[in-house]
CSV table of C-alpha atoms and ligand atoms in Angstrom, one decimal:
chain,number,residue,atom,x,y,z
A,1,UNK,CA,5.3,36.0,-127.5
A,2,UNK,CA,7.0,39.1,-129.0
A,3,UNK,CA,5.8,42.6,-128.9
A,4,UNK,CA,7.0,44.8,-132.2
A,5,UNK,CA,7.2,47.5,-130.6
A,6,UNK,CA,9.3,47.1,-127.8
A,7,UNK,CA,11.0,44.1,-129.1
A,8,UNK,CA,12.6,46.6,-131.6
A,9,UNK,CA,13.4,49.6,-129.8
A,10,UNK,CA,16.2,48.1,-127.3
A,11,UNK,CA,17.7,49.5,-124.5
A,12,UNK,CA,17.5,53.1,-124.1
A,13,UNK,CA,21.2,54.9,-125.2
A,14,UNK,CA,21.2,56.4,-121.7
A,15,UNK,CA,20.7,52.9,-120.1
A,16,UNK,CA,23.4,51.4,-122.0
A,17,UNK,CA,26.1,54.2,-122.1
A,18,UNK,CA,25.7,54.6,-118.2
A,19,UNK,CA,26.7,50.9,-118.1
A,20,UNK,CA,29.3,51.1,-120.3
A,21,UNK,CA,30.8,53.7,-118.3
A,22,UNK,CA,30.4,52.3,-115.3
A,23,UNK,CA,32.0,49.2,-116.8
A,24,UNK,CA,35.0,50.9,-117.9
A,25,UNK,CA,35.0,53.0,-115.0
A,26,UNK,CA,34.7,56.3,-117.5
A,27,UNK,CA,33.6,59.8,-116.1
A,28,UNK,CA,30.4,59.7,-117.2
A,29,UNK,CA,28.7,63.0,-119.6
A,30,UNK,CA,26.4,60.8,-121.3
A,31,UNK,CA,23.1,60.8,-119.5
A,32,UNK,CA,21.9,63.7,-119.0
A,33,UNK,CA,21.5,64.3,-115.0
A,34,UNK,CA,23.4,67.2,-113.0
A,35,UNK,CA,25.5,66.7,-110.0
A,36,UNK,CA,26.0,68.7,-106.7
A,37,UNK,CA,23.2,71.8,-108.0
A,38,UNK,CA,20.0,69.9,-105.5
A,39,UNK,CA,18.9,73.0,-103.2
A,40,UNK,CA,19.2,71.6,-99.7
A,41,UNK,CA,16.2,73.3,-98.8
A,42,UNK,CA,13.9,71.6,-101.4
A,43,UNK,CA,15.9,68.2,-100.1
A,44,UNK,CA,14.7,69.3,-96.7
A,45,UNK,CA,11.1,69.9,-97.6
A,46,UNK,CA,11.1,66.5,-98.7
A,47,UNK,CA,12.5,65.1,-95.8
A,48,UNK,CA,10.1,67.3,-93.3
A,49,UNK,CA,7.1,65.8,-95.7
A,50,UNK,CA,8.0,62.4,-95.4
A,51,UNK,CA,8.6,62.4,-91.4
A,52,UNK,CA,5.6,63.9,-91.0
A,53,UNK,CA,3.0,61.9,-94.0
A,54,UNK,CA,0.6,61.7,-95.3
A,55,UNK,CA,1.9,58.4,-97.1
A,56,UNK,CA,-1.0,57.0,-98.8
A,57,UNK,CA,-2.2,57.8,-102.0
A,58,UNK,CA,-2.6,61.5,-103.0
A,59,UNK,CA,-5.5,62.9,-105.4
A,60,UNK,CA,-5.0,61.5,-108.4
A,61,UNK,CA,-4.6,64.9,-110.6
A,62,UNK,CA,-1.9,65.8,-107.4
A,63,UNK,CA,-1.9,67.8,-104.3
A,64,UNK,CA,-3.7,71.5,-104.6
A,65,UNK,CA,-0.5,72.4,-103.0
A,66,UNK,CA,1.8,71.6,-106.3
A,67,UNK,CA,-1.0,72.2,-109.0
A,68,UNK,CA,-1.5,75.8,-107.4
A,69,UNK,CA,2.4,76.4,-107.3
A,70,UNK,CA,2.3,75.2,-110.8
A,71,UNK,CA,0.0,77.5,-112.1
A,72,UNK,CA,1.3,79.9,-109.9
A,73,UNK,CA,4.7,79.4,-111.3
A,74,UNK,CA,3.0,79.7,-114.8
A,75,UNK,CA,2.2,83.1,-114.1
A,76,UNK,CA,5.4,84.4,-112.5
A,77,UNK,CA,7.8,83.0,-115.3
A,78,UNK,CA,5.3,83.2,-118.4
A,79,UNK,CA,2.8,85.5,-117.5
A,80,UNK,CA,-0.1,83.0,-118.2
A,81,UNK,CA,-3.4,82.8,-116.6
A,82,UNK,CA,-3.4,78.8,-115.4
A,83,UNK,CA,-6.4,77.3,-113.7
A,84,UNK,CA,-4.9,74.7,-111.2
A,85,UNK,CA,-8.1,73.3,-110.6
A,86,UNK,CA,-9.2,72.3,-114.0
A,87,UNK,CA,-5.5,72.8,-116.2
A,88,UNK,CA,-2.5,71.3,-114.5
A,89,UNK,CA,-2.1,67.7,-114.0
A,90,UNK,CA,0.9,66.3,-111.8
A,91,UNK,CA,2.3,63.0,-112.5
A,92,UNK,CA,5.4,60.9,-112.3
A,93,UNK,CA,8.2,62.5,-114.3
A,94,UNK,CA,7.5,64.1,-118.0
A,95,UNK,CA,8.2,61.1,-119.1
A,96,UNK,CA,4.9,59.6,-117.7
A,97,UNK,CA,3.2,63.0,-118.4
A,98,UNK,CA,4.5,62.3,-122.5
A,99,UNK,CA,2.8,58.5,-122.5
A,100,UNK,CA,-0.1,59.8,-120.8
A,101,UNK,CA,-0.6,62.9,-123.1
A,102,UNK,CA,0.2,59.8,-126.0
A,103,UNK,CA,-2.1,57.6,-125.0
A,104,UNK,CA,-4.9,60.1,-123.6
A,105,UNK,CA,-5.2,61.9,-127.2
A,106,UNK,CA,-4.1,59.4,-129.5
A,107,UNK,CA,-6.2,57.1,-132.0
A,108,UNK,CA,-4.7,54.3,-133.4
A,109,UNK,CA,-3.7,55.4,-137.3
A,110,UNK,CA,-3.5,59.2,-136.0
A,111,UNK,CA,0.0,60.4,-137.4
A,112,UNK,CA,2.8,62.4,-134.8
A,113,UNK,CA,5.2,64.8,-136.4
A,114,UNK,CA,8.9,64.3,-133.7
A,115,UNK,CA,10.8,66.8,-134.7
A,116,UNK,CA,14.2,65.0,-134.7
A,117,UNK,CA,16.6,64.9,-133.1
A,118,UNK,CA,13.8,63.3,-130.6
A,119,UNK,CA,13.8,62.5,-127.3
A,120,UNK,CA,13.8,58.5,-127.3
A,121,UNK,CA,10.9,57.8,-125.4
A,122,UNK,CA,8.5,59.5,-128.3
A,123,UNK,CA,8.9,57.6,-131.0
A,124,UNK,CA,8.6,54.2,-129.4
A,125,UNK,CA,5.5,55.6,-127.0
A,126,UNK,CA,3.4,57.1,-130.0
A,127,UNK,CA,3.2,53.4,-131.3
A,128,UNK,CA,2.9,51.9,-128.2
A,129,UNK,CA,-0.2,54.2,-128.5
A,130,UNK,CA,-0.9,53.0,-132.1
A,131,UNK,CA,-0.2,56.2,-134.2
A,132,UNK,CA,2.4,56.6,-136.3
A,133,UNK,CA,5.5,59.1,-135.7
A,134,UNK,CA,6.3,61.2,-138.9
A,135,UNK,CA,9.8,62.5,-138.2
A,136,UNK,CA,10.6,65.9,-139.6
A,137,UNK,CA,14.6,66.1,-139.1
A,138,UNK,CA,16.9,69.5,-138.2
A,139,UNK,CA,20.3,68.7,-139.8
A,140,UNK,CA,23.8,70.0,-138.4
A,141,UNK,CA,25.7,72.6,-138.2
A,142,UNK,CA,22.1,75.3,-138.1
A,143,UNK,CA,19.7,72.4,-136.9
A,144,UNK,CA,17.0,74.9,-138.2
A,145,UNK,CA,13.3,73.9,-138.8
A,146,UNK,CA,12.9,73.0,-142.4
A,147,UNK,CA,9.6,75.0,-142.7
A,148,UNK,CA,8.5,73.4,-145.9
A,149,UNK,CA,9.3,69.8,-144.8
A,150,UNK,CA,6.9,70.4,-141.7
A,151,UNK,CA,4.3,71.7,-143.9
A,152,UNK,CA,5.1,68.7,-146.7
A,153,UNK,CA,4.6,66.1,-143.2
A,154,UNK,CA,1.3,67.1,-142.2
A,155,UNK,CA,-1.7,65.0,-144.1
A,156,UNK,CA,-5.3,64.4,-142.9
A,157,UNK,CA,-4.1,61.9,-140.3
A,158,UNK,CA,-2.0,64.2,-138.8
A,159,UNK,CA,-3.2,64.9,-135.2
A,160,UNK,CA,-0.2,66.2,-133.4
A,161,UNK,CA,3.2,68.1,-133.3
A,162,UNK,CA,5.4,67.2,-130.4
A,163,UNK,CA,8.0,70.6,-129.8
A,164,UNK,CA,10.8,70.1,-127.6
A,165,UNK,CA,11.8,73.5,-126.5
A,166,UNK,CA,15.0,73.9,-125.3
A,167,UNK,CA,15.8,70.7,-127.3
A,168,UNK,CA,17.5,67.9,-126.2
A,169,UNK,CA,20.1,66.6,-127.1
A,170,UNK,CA,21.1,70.1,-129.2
A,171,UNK,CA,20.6,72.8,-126.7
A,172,UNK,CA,17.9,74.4,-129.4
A,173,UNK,CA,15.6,77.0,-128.5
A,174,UNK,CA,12.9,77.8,-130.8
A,175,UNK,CA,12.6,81.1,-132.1
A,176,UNK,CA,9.1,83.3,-131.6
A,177,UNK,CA,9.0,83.2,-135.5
A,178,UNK,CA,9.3,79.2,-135.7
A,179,UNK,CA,6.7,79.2,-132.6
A,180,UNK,CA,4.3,81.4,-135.0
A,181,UNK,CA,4.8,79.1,-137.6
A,182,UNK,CA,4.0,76.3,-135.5
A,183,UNK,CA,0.7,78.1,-134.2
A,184,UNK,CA,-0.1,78.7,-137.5
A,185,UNK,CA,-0.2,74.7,-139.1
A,186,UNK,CA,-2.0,73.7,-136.3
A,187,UNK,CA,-5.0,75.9,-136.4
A,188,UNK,CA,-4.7,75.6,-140.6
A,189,UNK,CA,-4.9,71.6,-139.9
A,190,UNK,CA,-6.3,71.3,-136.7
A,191,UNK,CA,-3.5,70.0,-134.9
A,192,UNK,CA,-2.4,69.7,-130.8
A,193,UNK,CA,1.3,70.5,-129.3
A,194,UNK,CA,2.6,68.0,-127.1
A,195,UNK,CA,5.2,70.8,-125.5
A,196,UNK,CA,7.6,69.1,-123.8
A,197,UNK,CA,9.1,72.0,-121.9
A,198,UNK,CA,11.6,70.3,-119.1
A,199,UNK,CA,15.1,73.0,-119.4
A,200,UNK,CA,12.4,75.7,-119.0
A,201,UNK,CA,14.4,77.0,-116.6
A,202,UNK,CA,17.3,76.1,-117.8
A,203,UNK,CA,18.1,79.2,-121.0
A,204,UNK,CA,21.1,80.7,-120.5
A,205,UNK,CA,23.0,84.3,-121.7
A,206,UNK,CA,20.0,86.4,-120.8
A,207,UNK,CA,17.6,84.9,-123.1
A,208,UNK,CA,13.7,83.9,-121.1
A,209,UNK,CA,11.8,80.3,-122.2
A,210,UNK,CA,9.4,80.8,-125.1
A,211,UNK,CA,6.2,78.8,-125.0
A,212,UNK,CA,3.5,77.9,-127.5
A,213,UNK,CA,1.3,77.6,-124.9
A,214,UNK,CA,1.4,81.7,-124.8
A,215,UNK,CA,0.1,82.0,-127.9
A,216,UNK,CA,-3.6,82.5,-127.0
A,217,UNK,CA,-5.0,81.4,-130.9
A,218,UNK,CA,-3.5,77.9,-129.9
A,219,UNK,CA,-3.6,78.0,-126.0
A,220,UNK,CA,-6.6,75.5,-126.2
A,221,UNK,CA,-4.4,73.2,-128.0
A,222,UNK,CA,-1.3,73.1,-126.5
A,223,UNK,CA,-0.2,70.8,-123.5
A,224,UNK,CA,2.8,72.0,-121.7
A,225,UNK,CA,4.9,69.7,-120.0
A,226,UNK,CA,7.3,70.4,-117.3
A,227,UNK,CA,9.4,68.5,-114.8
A,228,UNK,CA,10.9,69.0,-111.5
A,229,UNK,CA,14.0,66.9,-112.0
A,230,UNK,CA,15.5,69.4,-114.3
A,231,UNK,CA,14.3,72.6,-112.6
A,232,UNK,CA,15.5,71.2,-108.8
A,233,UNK,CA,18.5,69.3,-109.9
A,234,UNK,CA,17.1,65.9,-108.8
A,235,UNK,CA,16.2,63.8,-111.8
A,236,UNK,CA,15.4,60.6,-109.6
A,237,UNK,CA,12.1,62.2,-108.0
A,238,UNK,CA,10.7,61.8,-111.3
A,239,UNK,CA,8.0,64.6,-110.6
A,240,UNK,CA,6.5,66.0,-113.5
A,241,UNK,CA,3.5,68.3,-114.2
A,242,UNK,CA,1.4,68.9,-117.8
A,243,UNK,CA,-1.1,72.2,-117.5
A,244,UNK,CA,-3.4,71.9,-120.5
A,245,UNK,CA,-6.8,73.3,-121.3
A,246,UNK,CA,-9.9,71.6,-118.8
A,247,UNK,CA,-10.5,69.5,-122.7
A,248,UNK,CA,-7.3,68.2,-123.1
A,249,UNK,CA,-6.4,67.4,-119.5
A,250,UNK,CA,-9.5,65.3,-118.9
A,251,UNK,CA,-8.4,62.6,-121.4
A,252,UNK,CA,-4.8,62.9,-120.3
A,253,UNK,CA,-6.0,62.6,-116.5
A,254,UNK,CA,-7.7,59.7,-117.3
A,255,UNK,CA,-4.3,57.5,-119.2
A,256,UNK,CA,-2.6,58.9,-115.3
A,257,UNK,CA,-5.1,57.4,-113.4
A,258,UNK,CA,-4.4,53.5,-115.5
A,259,UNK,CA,-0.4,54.2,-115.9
A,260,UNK,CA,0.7,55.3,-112.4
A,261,UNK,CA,-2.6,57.3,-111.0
A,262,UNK,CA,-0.6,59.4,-108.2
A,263,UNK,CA,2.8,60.3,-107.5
A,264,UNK,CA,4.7,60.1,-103.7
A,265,UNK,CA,3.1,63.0,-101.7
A,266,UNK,CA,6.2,64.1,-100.2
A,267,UNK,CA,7.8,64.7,-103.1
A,268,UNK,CA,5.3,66.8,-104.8
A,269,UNK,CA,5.2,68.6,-101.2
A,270,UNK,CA,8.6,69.6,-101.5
A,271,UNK,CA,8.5,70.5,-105.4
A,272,UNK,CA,5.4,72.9,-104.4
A,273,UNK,CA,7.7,74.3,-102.0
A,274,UNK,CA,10.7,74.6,-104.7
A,275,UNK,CA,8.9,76.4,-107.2
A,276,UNK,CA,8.0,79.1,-105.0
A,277,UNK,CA,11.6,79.7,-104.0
A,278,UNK,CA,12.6,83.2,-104.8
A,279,UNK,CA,14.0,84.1,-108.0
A,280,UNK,CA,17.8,84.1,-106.8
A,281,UNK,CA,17.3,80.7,-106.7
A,282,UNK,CA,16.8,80.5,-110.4
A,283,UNK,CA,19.3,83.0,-111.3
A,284,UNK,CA,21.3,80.9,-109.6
A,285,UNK,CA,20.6,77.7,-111.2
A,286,UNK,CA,20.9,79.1,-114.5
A,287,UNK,CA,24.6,80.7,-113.1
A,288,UNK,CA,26.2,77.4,-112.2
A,289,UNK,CA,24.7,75.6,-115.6
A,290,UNK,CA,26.5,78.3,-117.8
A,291,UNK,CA,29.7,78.4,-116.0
A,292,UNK,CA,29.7,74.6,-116.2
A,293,UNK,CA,28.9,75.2,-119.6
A,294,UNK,CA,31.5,77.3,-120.3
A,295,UNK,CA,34.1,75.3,-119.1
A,296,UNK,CA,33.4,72.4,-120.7
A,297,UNK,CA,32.6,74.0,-124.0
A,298,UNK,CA,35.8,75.7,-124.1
A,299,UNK,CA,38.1,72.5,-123.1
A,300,UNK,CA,36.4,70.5,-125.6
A,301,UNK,CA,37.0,73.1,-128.3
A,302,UNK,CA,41.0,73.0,-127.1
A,303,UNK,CA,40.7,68.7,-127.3
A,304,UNK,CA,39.8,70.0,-131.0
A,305,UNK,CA,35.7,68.8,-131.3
A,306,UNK,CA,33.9,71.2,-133.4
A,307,UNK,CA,31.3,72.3,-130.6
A,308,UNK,CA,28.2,75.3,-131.4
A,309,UNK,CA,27.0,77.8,-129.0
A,310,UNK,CA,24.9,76.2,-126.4
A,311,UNK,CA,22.0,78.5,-125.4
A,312,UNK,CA,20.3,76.5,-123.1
A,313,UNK,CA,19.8,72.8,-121.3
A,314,UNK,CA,22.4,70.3,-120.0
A,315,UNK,CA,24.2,69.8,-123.2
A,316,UNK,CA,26.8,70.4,-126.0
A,317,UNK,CA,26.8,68.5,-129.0
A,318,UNK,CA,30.1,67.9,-130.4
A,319,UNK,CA,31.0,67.2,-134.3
A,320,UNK,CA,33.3,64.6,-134.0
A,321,UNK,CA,34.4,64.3,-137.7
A,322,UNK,CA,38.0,65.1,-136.4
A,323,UNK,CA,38.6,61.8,-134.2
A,324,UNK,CA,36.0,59.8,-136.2
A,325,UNK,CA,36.3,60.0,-139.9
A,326,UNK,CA,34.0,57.2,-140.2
A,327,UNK,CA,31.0,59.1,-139.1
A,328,UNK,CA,29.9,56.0,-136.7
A,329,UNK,CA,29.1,57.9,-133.9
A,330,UNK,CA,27.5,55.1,-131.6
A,331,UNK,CA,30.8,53.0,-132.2
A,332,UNK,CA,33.1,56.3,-131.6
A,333,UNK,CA,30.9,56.8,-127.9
A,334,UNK,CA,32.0,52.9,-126.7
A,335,UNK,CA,35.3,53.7,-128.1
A,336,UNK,CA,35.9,57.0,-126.6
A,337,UNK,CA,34.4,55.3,-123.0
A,338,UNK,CA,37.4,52.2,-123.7
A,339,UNK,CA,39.8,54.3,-125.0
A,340,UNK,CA,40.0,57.9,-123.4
A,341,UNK,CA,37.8,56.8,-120.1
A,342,UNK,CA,34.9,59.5,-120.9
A,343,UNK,CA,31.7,58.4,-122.3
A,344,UNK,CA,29.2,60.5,-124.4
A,345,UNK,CA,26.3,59.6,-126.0
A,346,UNK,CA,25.2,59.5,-129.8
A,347,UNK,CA,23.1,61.9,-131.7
A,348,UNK,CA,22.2,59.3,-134.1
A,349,UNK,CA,20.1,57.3,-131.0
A,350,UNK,CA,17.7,60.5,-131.7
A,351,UNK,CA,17.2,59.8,-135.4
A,352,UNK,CA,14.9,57.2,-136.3
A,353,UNK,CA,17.1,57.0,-139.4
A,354,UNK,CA,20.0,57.2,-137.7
A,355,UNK,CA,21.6,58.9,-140.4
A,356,UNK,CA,22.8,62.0,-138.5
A,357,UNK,CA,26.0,60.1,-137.4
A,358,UNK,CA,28.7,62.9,-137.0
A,359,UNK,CA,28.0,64.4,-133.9
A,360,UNK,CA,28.0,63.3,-130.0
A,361,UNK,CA,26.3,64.9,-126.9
A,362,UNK,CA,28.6,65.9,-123.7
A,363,UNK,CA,26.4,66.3,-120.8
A,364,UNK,CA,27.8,69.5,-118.5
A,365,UNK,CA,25.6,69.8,-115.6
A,366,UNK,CA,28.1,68.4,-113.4
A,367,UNK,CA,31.0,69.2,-110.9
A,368,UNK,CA,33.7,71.3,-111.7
A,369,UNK,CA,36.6,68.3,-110.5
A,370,UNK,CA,33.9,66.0,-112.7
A,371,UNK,CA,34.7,68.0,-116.0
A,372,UNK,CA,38.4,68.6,-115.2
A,373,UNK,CA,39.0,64.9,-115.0
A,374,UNK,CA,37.0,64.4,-118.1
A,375,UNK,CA,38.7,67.1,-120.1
A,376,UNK,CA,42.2,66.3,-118.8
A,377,UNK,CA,41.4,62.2,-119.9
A,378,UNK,CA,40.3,63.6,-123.4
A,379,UNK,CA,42.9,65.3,-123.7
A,380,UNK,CA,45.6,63.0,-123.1
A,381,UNK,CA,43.4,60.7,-125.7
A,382,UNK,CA,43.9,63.1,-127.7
A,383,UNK,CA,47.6,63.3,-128.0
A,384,UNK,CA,48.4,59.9,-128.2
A,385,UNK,CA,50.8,58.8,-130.9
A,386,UNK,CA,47.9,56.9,-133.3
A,387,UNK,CA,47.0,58.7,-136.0
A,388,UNK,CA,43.1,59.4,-135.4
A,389,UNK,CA,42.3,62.4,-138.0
A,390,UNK,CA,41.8,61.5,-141.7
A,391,UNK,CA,43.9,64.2,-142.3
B,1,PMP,N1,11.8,65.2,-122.1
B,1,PMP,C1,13.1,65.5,-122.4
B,1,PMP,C2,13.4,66.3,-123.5
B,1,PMP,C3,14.1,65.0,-121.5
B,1,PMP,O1,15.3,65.3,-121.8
B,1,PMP,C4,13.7,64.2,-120.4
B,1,PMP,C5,14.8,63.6,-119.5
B,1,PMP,N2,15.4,64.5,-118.8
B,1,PMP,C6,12.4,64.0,-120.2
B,1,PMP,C7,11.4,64.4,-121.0
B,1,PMP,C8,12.0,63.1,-119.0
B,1,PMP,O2,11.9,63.8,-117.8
B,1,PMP,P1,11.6,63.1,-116.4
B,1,PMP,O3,12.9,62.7,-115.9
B,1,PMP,O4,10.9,64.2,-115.6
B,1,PMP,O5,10.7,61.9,-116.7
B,2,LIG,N1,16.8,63.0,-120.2
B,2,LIG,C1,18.1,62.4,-119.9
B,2,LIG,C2,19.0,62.5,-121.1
B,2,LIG,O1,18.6,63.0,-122.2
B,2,LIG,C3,18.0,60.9,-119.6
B,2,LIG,C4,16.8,60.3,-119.1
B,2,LIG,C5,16.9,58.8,-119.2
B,2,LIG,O2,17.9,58.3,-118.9
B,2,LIG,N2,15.8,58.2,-119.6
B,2,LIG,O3,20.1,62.2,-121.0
């Protein structure tokens, strides 16, 4: 008995190039989860919460504990007036707060403009859900929003726009004029934001996260999504929160309470007590990301990959035109794990189309010896006799 839907979509890239590398025993910068940056004391607050219980099932929209310091940490970073009793919603991971936002507001036939490059799990959930993803596509080297496409997208079955801001896998941050824009075709065609929001925290060189959720003509349409694995450094928790108006939460509350309905108590404990930490701890955050960054960036640009500015997230996307003339970039990943020992992963796995194939995503969240070895490997790839370039 077959399912179309997930019959076709396979194994997620991240699944499969983190086995690859683990095959080929490659330093692995394709999935994108940071090492060595978990504050001990949130990794203490967990430990305290789980010596000391409760352990059995928390209320179902979360502890008051983590929906105040939610909406308490909407305030502090955004300036936004958050009701935590009736507005923020805590569940396992964004990626469970995405399905249940999916499933929650979703009719079957309802369309979903993804802005690609999209986060994998969209696409294949917004079917699972029975509406149709319209994908609207950025395009390298500006990756700007085609205005007019977006506008061209939208029909009468249109329902929803999801945003990723910062943007995986391309380190994009939306610009207050694209957000305006945004605002503006959903109250012209009465559409919701699915914001998925995770590097919040994560914006580097001085810049501050933009939200549509600020924008008070669309704030009763917008739900924000945020999750604790990218702001604490510990991606396995899977903690995530969505604060949405009372209208939008209920139906979203109610897909929770049939996917998961609660998430482990002492891990929301401790994630209530992370996101009242004091600002250095942020600052600091963002410091270590953009010296990682940095590095990386720059020894990549020396193995001769064409690689942007990165303002923000885990990543830096990488045209590989130079070593991979055939533009195949999933093949050039499994090579470049066999061959050189490092793996990557594909930008085309975020295309439905898969027709953006020239460019590959290095994740730099991780150690400073983890980058070295990875740089030094590429780099001796690199100089090998065999011709690689087209030239
Ligand atoms: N959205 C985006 C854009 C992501 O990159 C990720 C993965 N980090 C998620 C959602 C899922 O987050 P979580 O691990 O909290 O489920
Ligand atoms: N969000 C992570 C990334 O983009 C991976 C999450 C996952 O493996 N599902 O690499």
């Amino acid at each position: 008995m077959g399912n179309v839907v997930f019959d076709s979509c396979g194994t997620s890239i991240f699944e499969e190039m983190s086995r690859l590398a683990m095959q080929a025993d490659a330093v692995n910068l394709g999935q994108g989860f940071p090492e060595g940056l978990e504050p001990p004391e949130v990794v203490e607050a967990a430990m305290r919460a789980l010596r000391d219980g409760p352990h059995q099932y928390p209320p179902m929209l979360g502890l008051p504990a983590l929906r105040q310091a939610v909406a308490e940490s909407a305030r502090r970073f955004l300036g936004l007036d958050v009701d935590w009793e009736r507005e923020v919603l805590v569940t396992s991971g964004a990626t469970e707060a995405l399905a249940d936002a999916f499933f929650g507001l979703l009719n079957a036939g309802d369309e979903v403009i993804l802005i690609e490059p999209a986060y994998d799990s969209y696409p294949v959930i917004v079917r699972r859900a029975g509406a149709v993803p319209v994908p609207v596509r950025l395009r390298p080297p500006r990756w700007d929003l085609p205005r007019d496409a977006l506008e061209a997208a939208i029909t009468a079955r249109t329902r929803a726009i999801v945003i990723n801001t910062p943007m995986n896998p391309i380190g994009k941050i939306f610009c207050d004029d694209d957000l305006r824009f945004i605002a503006g075709l959903m109250l012209k065609h009465d559409l919701v934001a699915i914001a998925d929001e995770v590097y919040e925290h994560l914006v580097f060189d001085g810049r501050r996260h933009k939200t549509l959720f600020a924008a008070p003509e669309v704030r009763d349409r917008v739900v924000r999504i945020g999750s604790a694995g990218k702001t604490f450094s510990v991606t396995g928790w899977k903690v995530g929160y969505v604060m949405a108006d009372a209208k939008l939460i209920a139906p979203i509350a109610r897909a929770h309470q049939f996917v998961t309905f609660t998430t482990p108590p002492a891990l929301q404990s401790a994630v209530a007590f992370g996101l009242r930490l004091p600002d250095s701890y942020y600052d600091g955050l963002r410091a270590a990301l953009e010296t990682r960054r940095d590095f990386l960036v720059a020894g990549l640009r020396n193995v001769g990959f064409d690689v942007g500015d990165v303002g923000a997230t885990y990543f830096a996307v990488a045209g590989a035109s130079r070593f991979d003339p055939a533009n195949d970039d999933a093949e050039f990943c499994r090579r470049l794990t066999r061959e050189a020992g490092v793996t990557a992963v594909p930008i085309s796995a975020f295309f439905g189309a898969r027709d953006v194939r020239s460019h590959i995503r290095f994740c730099f969240a991780k150690k400073r010896e983890t980058l070295e070895a990875a740089l030094a490997r590429l780099e001796r790839w690199s100089e090998r006799p065999e011709p690689r370039a087209a030239s």
